[in-house]
Coordinates of C-alpha atoms in Angstrom, one line a residue:
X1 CA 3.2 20.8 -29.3
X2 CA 0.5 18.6 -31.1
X3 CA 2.6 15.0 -29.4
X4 CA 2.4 17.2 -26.1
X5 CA -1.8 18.2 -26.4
X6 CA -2.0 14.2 -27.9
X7 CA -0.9 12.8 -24.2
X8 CA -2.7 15.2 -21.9
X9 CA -6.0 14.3 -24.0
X10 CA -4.9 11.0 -23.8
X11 CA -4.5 11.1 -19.8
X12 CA -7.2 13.2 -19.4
X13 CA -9.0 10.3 -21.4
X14 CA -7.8 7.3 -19.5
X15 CA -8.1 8.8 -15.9
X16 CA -11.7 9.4 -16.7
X17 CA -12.5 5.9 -17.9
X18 CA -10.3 4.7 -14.8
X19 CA -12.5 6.8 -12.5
X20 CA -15.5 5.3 -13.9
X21 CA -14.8 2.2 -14.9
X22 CA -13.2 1.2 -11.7
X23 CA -14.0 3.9 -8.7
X24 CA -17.6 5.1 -9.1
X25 CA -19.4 1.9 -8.4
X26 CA -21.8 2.8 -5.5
X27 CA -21.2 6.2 -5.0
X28 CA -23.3 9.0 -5.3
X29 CA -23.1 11.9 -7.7
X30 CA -21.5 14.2 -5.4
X31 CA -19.0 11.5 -3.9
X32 CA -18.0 11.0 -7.5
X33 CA -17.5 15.0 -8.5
X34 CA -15.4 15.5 -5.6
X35 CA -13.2 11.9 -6.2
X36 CA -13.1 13.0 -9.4
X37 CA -12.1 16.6 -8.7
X38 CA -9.3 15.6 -5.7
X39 CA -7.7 13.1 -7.6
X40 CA -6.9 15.3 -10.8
X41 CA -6.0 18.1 -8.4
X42 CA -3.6 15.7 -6.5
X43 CA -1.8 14.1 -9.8
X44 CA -1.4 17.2 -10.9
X45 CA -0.1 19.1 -7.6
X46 CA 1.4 16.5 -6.2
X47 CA 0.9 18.5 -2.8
X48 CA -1.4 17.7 0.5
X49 CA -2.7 21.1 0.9
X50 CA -6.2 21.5 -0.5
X51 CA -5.1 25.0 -1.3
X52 CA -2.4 23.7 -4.4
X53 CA -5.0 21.3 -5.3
X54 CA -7.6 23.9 -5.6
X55 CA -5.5 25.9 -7.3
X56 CA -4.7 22.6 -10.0
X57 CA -8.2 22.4 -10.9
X58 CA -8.4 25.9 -12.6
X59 CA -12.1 26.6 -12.1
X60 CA -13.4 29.9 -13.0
X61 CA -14.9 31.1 -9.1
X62 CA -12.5 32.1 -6.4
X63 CA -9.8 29.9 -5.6
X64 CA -11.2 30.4 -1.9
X65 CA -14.9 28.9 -3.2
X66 CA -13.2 25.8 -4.5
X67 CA -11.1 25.2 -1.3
X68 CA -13.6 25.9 1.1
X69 CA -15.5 23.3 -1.3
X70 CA -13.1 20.6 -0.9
X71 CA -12.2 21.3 2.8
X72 CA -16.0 20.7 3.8
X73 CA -16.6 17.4 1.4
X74 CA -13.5 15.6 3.1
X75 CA -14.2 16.7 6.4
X76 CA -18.4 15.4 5.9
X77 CA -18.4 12.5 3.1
X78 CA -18.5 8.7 3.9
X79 CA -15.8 7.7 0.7
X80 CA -16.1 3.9 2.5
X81 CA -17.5 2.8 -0.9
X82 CA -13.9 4.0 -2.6
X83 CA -12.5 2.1 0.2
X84 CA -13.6 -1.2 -0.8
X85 CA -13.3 -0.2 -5.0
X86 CA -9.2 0.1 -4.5
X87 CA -9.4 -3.0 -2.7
X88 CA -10.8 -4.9 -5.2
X89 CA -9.4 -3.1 -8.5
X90 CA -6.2 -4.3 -6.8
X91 CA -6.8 -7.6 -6.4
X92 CA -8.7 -8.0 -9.4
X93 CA -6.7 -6.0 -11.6
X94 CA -3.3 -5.4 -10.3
X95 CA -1.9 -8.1 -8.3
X96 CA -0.3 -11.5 -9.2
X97 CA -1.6 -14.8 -8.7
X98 CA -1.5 -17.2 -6.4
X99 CA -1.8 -13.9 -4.2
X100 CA 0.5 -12.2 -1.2
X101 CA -0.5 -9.5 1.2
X102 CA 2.4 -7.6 2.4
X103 CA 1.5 -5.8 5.8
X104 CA 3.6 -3.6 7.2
X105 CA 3.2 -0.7 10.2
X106 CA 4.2 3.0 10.1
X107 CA 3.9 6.8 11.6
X108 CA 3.0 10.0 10.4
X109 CA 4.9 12.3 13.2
X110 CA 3.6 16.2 13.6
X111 CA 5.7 17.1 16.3
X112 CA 4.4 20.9 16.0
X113 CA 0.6 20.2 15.6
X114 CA -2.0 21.6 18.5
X115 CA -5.2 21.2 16.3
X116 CA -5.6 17.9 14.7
X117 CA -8.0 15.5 16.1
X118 CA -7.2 12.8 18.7
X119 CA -3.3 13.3 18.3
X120 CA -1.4 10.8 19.9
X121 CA 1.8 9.5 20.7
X122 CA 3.9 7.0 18.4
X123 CA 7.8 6.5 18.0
X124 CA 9.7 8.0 15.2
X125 CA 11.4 5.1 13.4
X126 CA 13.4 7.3 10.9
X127 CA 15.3 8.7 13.9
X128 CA 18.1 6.8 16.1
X129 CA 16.6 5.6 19.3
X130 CA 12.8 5.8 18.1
X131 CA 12.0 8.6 19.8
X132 CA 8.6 9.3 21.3
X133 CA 6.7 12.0 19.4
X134 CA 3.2 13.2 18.5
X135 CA 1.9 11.2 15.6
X136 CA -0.3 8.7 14.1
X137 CA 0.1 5.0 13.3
X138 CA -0.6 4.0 10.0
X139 CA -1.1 0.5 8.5
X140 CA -0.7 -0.4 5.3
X141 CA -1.4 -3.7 3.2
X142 CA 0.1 -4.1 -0.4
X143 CA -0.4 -6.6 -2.8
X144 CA 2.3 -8.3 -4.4
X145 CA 2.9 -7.7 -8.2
X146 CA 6.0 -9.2 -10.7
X147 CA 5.9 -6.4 -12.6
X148 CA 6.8 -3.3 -10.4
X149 CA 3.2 -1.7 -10.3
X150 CA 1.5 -0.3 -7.2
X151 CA -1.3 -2.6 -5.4
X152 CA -2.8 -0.6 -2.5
X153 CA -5.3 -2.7 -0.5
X154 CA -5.5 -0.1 2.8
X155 CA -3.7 2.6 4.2
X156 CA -5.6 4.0 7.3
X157 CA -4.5 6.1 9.5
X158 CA -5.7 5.6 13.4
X159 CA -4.7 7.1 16.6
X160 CA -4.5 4.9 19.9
X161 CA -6.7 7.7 21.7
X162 CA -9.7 8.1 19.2
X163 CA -12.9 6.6 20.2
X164 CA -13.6 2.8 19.0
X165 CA -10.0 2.2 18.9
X166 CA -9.2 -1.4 20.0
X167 CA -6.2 -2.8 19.1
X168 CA -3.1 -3.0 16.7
X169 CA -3.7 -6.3 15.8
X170 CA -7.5 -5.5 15.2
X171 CA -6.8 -2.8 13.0
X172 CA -4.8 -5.2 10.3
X173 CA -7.3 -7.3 10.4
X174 CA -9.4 -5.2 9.4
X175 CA -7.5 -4.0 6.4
X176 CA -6.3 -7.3 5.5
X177 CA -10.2 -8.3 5.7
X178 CA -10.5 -5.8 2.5
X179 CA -8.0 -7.8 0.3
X180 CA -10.1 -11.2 1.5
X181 CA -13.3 -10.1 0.4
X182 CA -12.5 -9.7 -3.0
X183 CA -10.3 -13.0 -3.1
X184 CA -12.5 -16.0 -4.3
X185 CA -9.7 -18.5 -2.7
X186 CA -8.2 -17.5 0.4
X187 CA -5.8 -20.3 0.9
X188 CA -3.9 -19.3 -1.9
X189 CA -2.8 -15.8 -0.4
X190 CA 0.5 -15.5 1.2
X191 CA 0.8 -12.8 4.2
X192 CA 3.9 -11.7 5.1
X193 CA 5.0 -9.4 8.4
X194 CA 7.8 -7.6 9.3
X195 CA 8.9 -8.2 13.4
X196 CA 6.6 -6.9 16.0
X197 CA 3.8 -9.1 14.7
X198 CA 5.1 -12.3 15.7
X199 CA 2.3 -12.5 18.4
X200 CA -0.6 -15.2 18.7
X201 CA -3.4 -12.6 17.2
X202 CA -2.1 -12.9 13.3
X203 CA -1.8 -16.7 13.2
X204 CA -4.8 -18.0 14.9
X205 CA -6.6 -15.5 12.4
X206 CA -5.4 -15.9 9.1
X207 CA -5.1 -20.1 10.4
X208 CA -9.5 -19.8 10.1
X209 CA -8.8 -18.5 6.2
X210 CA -7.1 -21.2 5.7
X211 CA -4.3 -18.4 4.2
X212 CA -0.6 -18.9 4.5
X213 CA 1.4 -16.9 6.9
X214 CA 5.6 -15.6 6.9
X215 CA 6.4 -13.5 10.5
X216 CA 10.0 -12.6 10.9
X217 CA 10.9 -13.6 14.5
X218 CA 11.6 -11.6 17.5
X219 CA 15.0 -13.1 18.9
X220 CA 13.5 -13.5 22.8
X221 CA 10.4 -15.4 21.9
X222 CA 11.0 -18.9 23.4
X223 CA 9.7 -22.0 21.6
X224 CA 9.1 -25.5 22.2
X225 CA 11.7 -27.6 19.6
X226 CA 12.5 -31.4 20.2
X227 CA 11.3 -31.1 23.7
X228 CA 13.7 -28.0 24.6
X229 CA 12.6 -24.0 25.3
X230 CA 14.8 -22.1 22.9
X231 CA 14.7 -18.8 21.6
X232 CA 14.7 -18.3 18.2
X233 CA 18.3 -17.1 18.3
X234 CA 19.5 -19.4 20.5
X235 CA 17.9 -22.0 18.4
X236 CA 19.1 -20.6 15.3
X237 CA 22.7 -20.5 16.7
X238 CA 22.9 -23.8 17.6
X239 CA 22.7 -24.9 14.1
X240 CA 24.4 -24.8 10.3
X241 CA 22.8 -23.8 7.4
X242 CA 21.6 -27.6 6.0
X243 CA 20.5 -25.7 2.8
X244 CA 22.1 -23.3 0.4
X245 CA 20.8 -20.9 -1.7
X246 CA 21.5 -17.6 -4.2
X247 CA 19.6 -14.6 -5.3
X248 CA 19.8 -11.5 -6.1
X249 CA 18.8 -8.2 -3.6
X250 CA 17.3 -5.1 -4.2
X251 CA 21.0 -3.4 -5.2
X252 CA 21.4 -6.1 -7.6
X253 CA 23.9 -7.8 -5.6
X254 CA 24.1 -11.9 -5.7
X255 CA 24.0 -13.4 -2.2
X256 CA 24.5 -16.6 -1.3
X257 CA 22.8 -17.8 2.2
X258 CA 22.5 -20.7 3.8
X259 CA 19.2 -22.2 5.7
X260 CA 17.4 -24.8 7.9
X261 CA 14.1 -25.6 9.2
X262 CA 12.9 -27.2 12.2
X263 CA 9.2 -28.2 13.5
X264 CA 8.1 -26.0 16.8
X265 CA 5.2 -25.0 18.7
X266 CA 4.1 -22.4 21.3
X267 CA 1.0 -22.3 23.5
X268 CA -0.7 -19.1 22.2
X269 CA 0.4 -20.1 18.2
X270 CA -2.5 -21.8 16.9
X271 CA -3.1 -23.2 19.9
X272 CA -0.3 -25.0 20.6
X273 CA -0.4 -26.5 16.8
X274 CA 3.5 -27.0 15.3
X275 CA 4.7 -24.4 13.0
X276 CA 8.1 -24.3 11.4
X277 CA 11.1 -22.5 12.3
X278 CA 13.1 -21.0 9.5
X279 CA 16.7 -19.6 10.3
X280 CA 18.6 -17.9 7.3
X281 CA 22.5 -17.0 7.6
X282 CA 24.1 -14.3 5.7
X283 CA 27.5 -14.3 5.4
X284 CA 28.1 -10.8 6.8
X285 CA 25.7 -11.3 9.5
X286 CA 26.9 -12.6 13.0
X287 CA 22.9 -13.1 14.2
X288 CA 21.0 -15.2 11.5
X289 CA 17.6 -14.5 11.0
X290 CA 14.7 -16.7 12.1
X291 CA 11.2 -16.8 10.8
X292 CA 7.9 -18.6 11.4
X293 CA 5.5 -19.9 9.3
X294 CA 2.6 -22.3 9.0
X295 CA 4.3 -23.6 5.3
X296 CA 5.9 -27.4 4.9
X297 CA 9.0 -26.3 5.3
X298 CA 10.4 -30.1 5.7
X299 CA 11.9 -30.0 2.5
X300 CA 14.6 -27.6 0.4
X301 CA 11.3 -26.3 -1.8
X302 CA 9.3 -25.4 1.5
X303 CA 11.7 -23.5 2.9
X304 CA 12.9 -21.8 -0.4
X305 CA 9.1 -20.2 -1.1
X306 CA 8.8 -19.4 2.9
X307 CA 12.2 -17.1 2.3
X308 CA 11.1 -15.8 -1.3
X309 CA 7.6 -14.8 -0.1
X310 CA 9.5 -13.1 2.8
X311 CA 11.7 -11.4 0.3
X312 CA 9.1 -10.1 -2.1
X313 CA 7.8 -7.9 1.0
X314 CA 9.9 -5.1 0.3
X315 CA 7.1 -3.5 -1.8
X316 CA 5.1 -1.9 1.3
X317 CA 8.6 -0.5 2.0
X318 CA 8.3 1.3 -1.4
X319 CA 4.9 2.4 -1.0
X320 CA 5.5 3.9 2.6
X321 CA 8.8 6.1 1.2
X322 CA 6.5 6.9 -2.9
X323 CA 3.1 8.0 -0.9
X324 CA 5.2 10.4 1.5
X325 CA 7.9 11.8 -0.5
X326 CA 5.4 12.3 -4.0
X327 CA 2.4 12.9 -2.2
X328 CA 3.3 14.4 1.1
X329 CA 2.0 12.3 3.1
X330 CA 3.3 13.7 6.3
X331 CA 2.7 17.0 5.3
X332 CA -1.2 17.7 5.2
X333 CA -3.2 20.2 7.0
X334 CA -6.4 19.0 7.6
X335 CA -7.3 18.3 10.8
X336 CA -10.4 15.7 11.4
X337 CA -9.2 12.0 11.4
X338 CA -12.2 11.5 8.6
X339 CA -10.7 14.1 6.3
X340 CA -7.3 12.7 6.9
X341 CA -8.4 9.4 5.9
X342 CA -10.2 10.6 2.8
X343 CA -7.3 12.0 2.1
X344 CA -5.3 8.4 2.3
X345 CA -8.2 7.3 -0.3
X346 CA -7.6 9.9 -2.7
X347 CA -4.0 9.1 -2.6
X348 CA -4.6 5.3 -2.7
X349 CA -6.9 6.2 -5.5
X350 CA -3.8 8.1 -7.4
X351 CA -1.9 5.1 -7.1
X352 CA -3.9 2.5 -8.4
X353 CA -4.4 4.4 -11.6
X354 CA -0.4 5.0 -12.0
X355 CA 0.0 1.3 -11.3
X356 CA -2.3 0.7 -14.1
X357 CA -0.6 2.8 -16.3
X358 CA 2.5 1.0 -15.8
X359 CA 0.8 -2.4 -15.9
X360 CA -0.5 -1.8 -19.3
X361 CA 2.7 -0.4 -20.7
X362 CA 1.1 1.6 -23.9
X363 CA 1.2 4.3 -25.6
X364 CA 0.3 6.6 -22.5
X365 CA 3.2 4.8 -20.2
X366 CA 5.9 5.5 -22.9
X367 CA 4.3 9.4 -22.7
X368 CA 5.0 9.4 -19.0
X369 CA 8.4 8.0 -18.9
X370 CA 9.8 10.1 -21.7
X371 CA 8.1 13.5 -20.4
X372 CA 10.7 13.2 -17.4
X373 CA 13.6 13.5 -18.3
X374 CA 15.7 15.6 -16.0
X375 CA 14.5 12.6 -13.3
X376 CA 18.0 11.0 -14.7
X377 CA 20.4 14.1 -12.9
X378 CA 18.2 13.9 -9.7
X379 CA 20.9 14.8 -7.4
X380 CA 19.4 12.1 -4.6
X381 CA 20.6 9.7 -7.2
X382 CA 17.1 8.1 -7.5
X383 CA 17.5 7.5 -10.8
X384 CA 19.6 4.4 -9.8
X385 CA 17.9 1.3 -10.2
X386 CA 20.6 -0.6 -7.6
X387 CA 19.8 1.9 -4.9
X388 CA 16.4 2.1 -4.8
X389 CA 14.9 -0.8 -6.9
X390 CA 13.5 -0.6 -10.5
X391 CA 10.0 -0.8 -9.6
X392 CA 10.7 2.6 -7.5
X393 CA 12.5 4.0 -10.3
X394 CA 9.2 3.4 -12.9
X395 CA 6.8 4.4 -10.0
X396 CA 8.2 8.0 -9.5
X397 CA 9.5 8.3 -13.1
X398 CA 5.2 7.6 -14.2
X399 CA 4.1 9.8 -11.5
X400 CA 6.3 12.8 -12.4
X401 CA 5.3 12.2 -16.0
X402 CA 2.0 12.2 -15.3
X403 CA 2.5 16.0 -12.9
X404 CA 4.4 17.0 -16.0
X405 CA 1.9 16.6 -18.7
X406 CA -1.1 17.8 -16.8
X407 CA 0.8 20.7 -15.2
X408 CA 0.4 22.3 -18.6
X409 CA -3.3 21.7 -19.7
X410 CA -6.5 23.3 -18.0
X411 CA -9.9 21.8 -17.5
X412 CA -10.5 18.3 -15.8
X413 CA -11.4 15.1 -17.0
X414 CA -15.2 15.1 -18.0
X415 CA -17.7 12.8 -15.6
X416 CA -20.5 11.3 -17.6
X417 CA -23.2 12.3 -15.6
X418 CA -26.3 9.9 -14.8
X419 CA -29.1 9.9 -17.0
X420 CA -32.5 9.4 -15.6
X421 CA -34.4 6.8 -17.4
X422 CA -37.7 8.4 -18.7
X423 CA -41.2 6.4 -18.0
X424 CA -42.6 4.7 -20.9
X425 CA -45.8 6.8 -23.0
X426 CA -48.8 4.9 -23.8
X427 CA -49.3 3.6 -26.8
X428 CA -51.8 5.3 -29.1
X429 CA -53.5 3.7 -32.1
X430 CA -55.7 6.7 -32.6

């Protein structure tokens, strides 16, 4: 009982130091009581509904006076200051250096809502055929990191029908533009994308950065090599792997793959600038994969860091699949497109402080990881590092420590409040 009361003052500790240390910077007193107050009653709900986190914070009024209190601040406060504190706790504190940005584009489907604001349409990709059902899109940035942590840099959610919207490609750069603001050298961040943003928008832009750029290729987009109009298939086909290389994938397996490189250009592509063209052949492939990229890819080392940034992408994969299935991403209530964005912040907020648990390793990760134990007879088999990566594994293993140890205390962490400076009394000899 005493090692058990030790960690949750210990948490309780180092999530109110995280909070104000890292969070509070620019907010007001009452942005910084409700941050404060959703992101404890988050970690230790682990649920969307304001009710469970109401319910988390174990205040002594009505549990209906503390929803109704959370309901109204994320449906009326401006958390844009927290937006730009995650960014740059993550780049700052988090991610690995020389930098990559790892951008990838998602859905939150609600097939059954009515109510919630601006509700559009998107396509489901977790069913066969991508069906078309009523959603949002969601984009979402992560930052690399060696050491398995969590680096949120923006997760917004948008729909194509709400007011201002302009464009897909305008909405990553505007959450890629968070990440650069707090980088003091641009040109050495690597961005990587996932097919469907192999257009002329994401090069040309990140090209004025001066940033590097990997885009998987879309297999009918035709370029211009050694005076011919290929596609990037048909391109790809026509050749042999020149180079060959081996590494290990996410189920621990060693592959060994062969590649080659060739100088292109395309009209719209930085305008009309040569980029490289890198193909990659798995063995138990019969279509080898092409990629572009504004890397020297001319020799075996070019075209080796071109595939390993590509490869170190599957991150925002993991972030997507730990946000929705710990936090329930998909499975909130509230309705107004500004409280489902707060929302996003809170639980971009909870993430940066477990990826700082786990990037410090003390005495408080080693709490966390031994609290959960029965996460080893999951019967998803999660627990398997070869299925789902080991930086998964630590993620939800840290989070579910974390929902353990404060499931069983009361109270919240305690927020210094501000101290008004007091005016300075004359002097009196006499």
């Amino acid at each position: 009982m005493s090692y058990f009361s030790n960690a949750a003052r210990d948490l309780k500790r180092a999530l109110s130091d995280f909070l104000e240390n890292s969070m509070f910077e620019g907010l007001s007193v009452p942005k910084r009581k409700f941050v404060a107050d959703a992101v404890y009653g988050l970690l230790k709900s682990g649920s969307p509904l304001v009710s469970e986190q109401a319910r988390a914070l174990c205040e002594g009024s009505r549990l209906k006076v503390t929803e109704n209190r959370l309901l109204l601040n994320y449906s009326s406060l401006d958390l844009s200051e927290l937006s730009t504190r995650i960014a740059g706790f993550s780049v700052r504190e988090l991610m690995d250096f020389p930098y990559q940005l790892d951008i990838d584009e998602s859905d939150v489907i609600k097939p059954y809502g009515f109510a919630f604001e601006e509700l559009g349409f998107v396509r489901d990709g977790s069913k066969e055929g991508r069906p078309r059902e009523k959603g949002y899109h969601v984009t979402g940035v992560v930052g690399y990191c060696r050491n398995g942590t969590v680096a949120p840099i923006s997760l917004t959610l948008y729909s194509t029908s709400q007011e201002g919207y302009e464009s897909l490609s305008r909405e990553t750069e505007k959450a890629i533009s968070k990440a650069f603001e707090h980088m003091p050298e641009k040109s050495h961040c690597t961005c990587t994308f996932d097919r469907g943003y192999d257009s002329s928008e994401y090069p040309n832009w990140l090209d004025a950065f001066g940033a590097f750029w990997v885009i998987r290729c879309r297999s009918e987009r035709k370029w211009d090599v050694d005076g011919k109009a290929l596609t990037a298939v048909g391109w790809a086909a026509s050749k042999k792997g020149f180079y060959s290389f081996k590494f290990v994938d996410k189920e621990g397996a060693k592959v060994n793959v062969k590649a080659t490189s060739a100088k292109a250009s395309h009209k719209d592509v930085l305008r009309g600038d040569p980029v490289w063209l890198v193909a990659e052949y798995f063995p138990n492939e019969s279509l080898p994969r092409v990629y572009m990229t504004n890397m020297d890819c001319s020799k075996k080392e070019g075209v080796k860091r071109a595939l390993r940034a590509y490869r170190r992408r599957w991150p925002i994969e993991e972030y997507f699949r730990f946000a929705k299935q710990e936090f329930g991403l998909e499975g909130f209530e509230i309705r107004s497109l500004k409280a489902i964005n707060n929302f996003f912040l809170i639980v971009q907020a909870c993430c940066c402080f477990i990826g700082k648990v786990i990037a410090e390793k003390g005495r408080l990760y080693e709490a966390c990881m031994s609290f959960w134990e029965g996460f080893g007879d999951d019967p998803e088999g999660a627990s398997d590092p070869q299925r789902y990566g080991e930086s998964e594994l630590r993620l939800y293993r840290v989070k579910r420590g974390i929902q353990a140890i404060l499931a069983h205390t009361g109270g919240r962490p305690e927020i210094r409040k501000r101290v008004r400076s007091r005016k300075p009394n004359q002097l009196y000899l006499f």
